[in-house]
Short mmCIF file of C-alpha atoms in Angstrom, two decimals:
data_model
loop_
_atom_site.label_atom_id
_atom_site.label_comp_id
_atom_site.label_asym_id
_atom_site.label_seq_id
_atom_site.Cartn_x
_atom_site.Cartn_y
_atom_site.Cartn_z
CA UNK A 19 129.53 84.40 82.74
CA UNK A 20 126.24 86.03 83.20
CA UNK A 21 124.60 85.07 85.93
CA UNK A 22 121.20 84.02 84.68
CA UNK A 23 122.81 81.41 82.31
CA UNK A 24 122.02 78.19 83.89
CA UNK A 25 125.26 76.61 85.49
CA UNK A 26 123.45 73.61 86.64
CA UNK A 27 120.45 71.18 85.85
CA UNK A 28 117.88 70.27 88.90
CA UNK A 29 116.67 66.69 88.33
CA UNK A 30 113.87 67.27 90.40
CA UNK A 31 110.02 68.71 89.34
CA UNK A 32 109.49 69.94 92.99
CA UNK A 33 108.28 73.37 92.64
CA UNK A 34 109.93 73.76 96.32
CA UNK A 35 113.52 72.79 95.44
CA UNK A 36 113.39 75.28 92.26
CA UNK A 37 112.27 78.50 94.71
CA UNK A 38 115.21 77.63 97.07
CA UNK A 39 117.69 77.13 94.59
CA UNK A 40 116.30 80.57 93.38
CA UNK A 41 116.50 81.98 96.71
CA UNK A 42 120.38 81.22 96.72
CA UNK A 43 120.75 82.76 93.80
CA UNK A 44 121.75 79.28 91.72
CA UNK A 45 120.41 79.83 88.22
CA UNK A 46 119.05 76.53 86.87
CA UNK A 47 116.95 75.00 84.22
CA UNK A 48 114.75 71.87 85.20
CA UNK A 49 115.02 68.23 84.03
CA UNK A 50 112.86 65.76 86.75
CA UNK A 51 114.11 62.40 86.65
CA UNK A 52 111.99 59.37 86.83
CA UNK A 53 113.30 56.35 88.79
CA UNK A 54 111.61 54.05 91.10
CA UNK A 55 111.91 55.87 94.84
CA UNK A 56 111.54 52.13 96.75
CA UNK A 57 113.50 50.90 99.99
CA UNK A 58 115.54 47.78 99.76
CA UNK A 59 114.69 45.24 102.58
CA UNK A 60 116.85 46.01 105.67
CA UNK A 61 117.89 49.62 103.97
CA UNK A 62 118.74 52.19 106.82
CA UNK A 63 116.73 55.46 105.95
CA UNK A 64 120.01 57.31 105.65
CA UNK A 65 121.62 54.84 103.35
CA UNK A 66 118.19 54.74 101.06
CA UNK A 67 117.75 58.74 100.78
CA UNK A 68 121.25 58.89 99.78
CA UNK A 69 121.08 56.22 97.63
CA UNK A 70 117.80 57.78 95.41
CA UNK A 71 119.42 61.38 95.33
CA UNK A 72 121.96 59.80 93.89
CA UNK A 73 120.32 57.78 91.29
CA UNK A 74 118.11 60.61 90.37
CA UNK A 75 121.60 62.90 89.51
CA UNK A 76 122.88 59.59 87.73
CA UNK A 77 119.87 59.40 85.77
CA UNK A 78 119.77 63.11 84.48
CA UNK A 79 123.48 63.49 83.92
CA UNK A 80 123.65 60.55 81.68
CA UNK A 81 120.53 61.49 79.71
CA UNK A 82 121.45 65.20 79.14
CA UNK A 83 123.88 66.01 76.62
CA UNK A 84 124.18 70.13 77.86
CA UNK A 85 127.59 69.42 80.11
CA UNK A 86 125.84 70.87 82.50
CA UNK A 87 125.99 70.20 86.39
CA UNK A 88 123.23 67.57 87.89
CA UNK A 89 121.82 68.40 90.99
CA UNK A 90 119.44 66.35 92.57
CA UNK A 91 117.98 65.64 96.57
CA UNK A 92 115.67 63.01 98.36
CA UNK A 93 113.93 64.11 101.67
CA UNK A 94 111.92 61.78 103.72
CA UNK A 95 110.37 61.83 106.92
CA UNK A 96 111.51 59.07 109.52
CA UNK A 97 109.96 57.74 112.86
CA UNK A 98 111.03 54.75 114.79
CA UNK A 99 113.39 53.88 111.88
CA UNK A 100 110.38 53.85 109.24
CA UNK A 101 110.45 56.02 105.98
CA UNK A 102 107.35 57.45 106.10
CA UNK A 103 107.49 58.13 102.07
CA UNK A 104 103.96 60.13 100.26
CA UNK A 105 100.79 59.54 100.98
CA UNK A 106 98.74 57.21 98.91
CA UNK A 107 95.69 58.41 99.61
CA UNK A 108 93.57 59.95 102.73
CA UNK A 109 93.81 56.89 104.69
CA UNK A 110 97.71 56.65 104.33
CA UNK A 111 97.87 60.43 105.14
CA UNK A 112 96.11 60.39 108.16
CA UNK A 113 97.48 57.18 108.99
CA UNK A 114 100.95 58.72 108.91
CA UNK A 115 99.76 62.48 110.43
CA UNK A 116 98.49 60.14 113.56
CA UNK A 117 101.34 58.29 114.02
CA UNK A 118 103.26 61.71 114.04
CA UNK A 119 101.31 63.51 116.36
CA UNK A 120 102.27 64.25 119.47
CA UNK A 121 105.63 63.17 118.68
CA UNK A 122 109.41 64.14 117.05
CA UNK A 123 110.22 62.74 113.97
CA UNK A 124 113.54 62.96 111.70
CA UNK A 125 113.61 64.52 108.39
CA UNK A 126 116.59 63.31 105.91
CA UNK A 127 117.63 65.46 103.06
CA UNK A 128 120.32 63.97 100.54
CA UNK A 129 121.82 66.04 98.57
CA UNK A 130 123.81 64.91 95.25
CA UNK A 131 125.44 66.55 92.76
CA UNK A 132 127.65 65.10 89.99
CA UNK A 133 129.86 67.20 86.68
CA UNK A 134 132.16 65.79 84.49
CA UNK A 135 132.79 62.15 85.95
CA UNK A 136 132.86 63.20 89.74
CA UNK A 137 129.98 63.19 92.52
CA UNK A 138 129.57 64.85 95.58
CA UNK A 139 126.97 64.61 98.21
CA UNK A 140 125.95 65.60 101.70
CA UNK A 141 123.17 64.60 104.14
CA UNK A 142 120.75 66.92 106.09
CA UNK A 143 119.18 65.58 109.50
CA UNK A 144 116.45 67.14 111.16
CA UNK A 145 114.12 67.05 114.27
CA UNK A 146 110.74 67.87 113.98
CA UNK A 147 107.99 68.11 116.98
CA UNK A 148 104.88 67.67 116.03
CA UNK A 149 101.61 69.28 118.90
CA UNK A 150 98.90 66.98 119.30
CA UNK A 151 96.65 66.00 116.11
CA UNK A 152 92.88 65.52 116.20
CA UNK A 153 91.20 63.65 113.74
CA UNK A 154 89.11 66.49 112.26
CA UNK A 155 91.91 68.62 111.78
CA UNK A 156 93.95 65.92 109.71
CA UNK A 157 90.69 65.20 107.48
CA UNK A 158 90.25 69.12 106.93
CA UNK A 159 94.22 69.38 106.22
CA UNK A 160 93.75 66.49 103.67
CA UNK A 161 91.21 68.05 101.82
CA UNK A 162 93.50 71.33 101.70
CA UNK A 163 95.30 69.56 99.27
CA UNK A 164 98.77 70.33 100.75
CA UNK A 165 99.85 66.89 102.02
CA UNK A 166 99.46 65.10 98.33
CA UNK A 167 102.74 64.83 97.25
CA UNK A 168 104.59 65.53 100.57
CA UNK A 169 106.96 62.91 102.55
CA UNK A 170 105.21 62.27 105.40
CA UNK A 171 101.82 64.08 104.42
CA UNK A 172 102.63 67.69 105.64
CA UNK A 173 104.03 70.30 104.41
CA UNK A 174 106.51 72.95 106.72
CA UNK A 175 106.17 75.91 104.87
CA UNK A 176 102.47 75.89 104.12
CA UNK A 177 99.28 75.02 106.21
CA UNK A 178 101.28 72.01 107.81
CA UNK A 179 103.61 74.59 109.73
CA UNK A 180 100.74 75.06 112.61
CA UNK A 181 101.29 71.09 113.55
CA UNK A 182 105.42 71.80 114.24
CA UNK A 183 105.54 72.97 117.78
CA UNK A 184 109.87 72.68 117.14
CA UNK A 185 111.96 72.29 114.86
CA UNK A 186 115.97 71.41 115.16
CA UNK A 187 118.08 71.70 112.07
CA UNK A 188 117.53 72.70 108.36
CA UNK A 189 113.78 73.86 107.64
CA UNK A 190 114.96 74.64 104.00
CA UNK A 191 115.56 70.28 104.49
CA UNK A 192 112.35 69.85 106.10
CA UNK A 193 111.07 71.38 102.66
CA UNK A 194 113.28 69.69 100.56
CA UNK A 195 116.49 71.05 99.82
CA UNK A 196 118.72 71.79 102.73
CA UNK A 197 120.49 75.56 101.87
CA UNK A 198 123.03 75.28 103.42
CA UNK A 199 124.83 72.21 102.64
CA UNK A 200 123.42 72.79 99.05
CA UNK A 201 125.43 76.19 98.88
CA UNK A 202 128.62 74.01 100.41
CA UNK A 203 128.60 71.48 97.85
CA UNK A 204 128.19 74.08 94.85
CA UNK A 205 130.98 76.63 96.26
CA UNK A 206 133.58 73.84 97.25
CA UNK A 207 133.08 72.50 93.56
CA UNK A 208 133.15 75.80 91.52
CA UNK A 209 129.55 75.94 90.82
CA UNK A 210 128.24 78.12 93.61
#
């Protein structure tokens, strides 16, 4: 097979996820899907990203007709048991930067992939640090643009990076698509 054809579908429009699936050499065509991304009452944050990465391969692989793998992911930022989820608006960002500075947070990355009737999936869990935040710098990092969009209102391998004073785990999770248990998943089911 040549290895440009696509082998699998990403059901995700993160321009992230396609560079590291890129990166690992996993060609791929694009097909986002659309479902609501909301916590159940009571949900534990590992159960709920999971849960979504799951429903977002469901929802591809039953509306493509290609026979094509589904691969999909949920990453959200965590503190004191609370999904942190995207910022609203400037408020909610620096509401959440705030609350994250000075402190070490948890980043969970789901991973789900499903092909002909079956589905795998693996879970990514990561510490992040975070330096001391001042108010002006989380204003001027909102109007970078970067944190719109982002779980948790930063971003690890842009402008956020300068908050992270340490990092323990995945930093391809942090950004969305842990590599390594990605790669697993896809070589222990034939599609690596």
């Amino acid at each position: 097979m040549d290895p440009t054809t696509p082998r699998l579908i990403l059901a995700s429009a993160s321009p992230r996820r396609r560079e590291l699936l890129d990166q690992i050499g996993v060609a791929h065509t694009i097909l986002p899907a659309a479902i609501p991304e909301i916590p159940r009452p009571g949900e534990p944050p590992e159960a709920y990203v999971r849960r979504i990465a799951a429903e977002k391969s469901l929802a591809v692989w039953e509306a493509q007709d290609s026979g094509l793998a589904v691969l999909a992911a949920d990453t959200e930022v965590v503190l004191d048991g609370e999904i942190f989820g995207k910022p609203q608006d400037s408020d909610h960002a620096a509401w959440m930067l705030a609350r994250l500075s000075g402190r070490e947070h948890r980043v969970l990355s789901a991973v789900s992939l499903r092909a002909a009737g079956q589905h795998w999936e693996a879970l990514s869990i990561s510490t992040v640090a975070f330096r001391i935040l001042m108010p002006a710098e989380i204003a001027a990092y909102w109007a970078s643009g970067e944190p719109q969009g982002k779980a948790g209102a930063y971003a690890i391998q842009g402008r956020g990076a300068r908050f992270i004073r340490h990092i323990a785990g995945s930093y391809s999770g942090v950004m969305g698509l842990p590599l390594f248990e990605t790669a697993e998943l896809l070589e222990k089911t034939g599609f690596g």
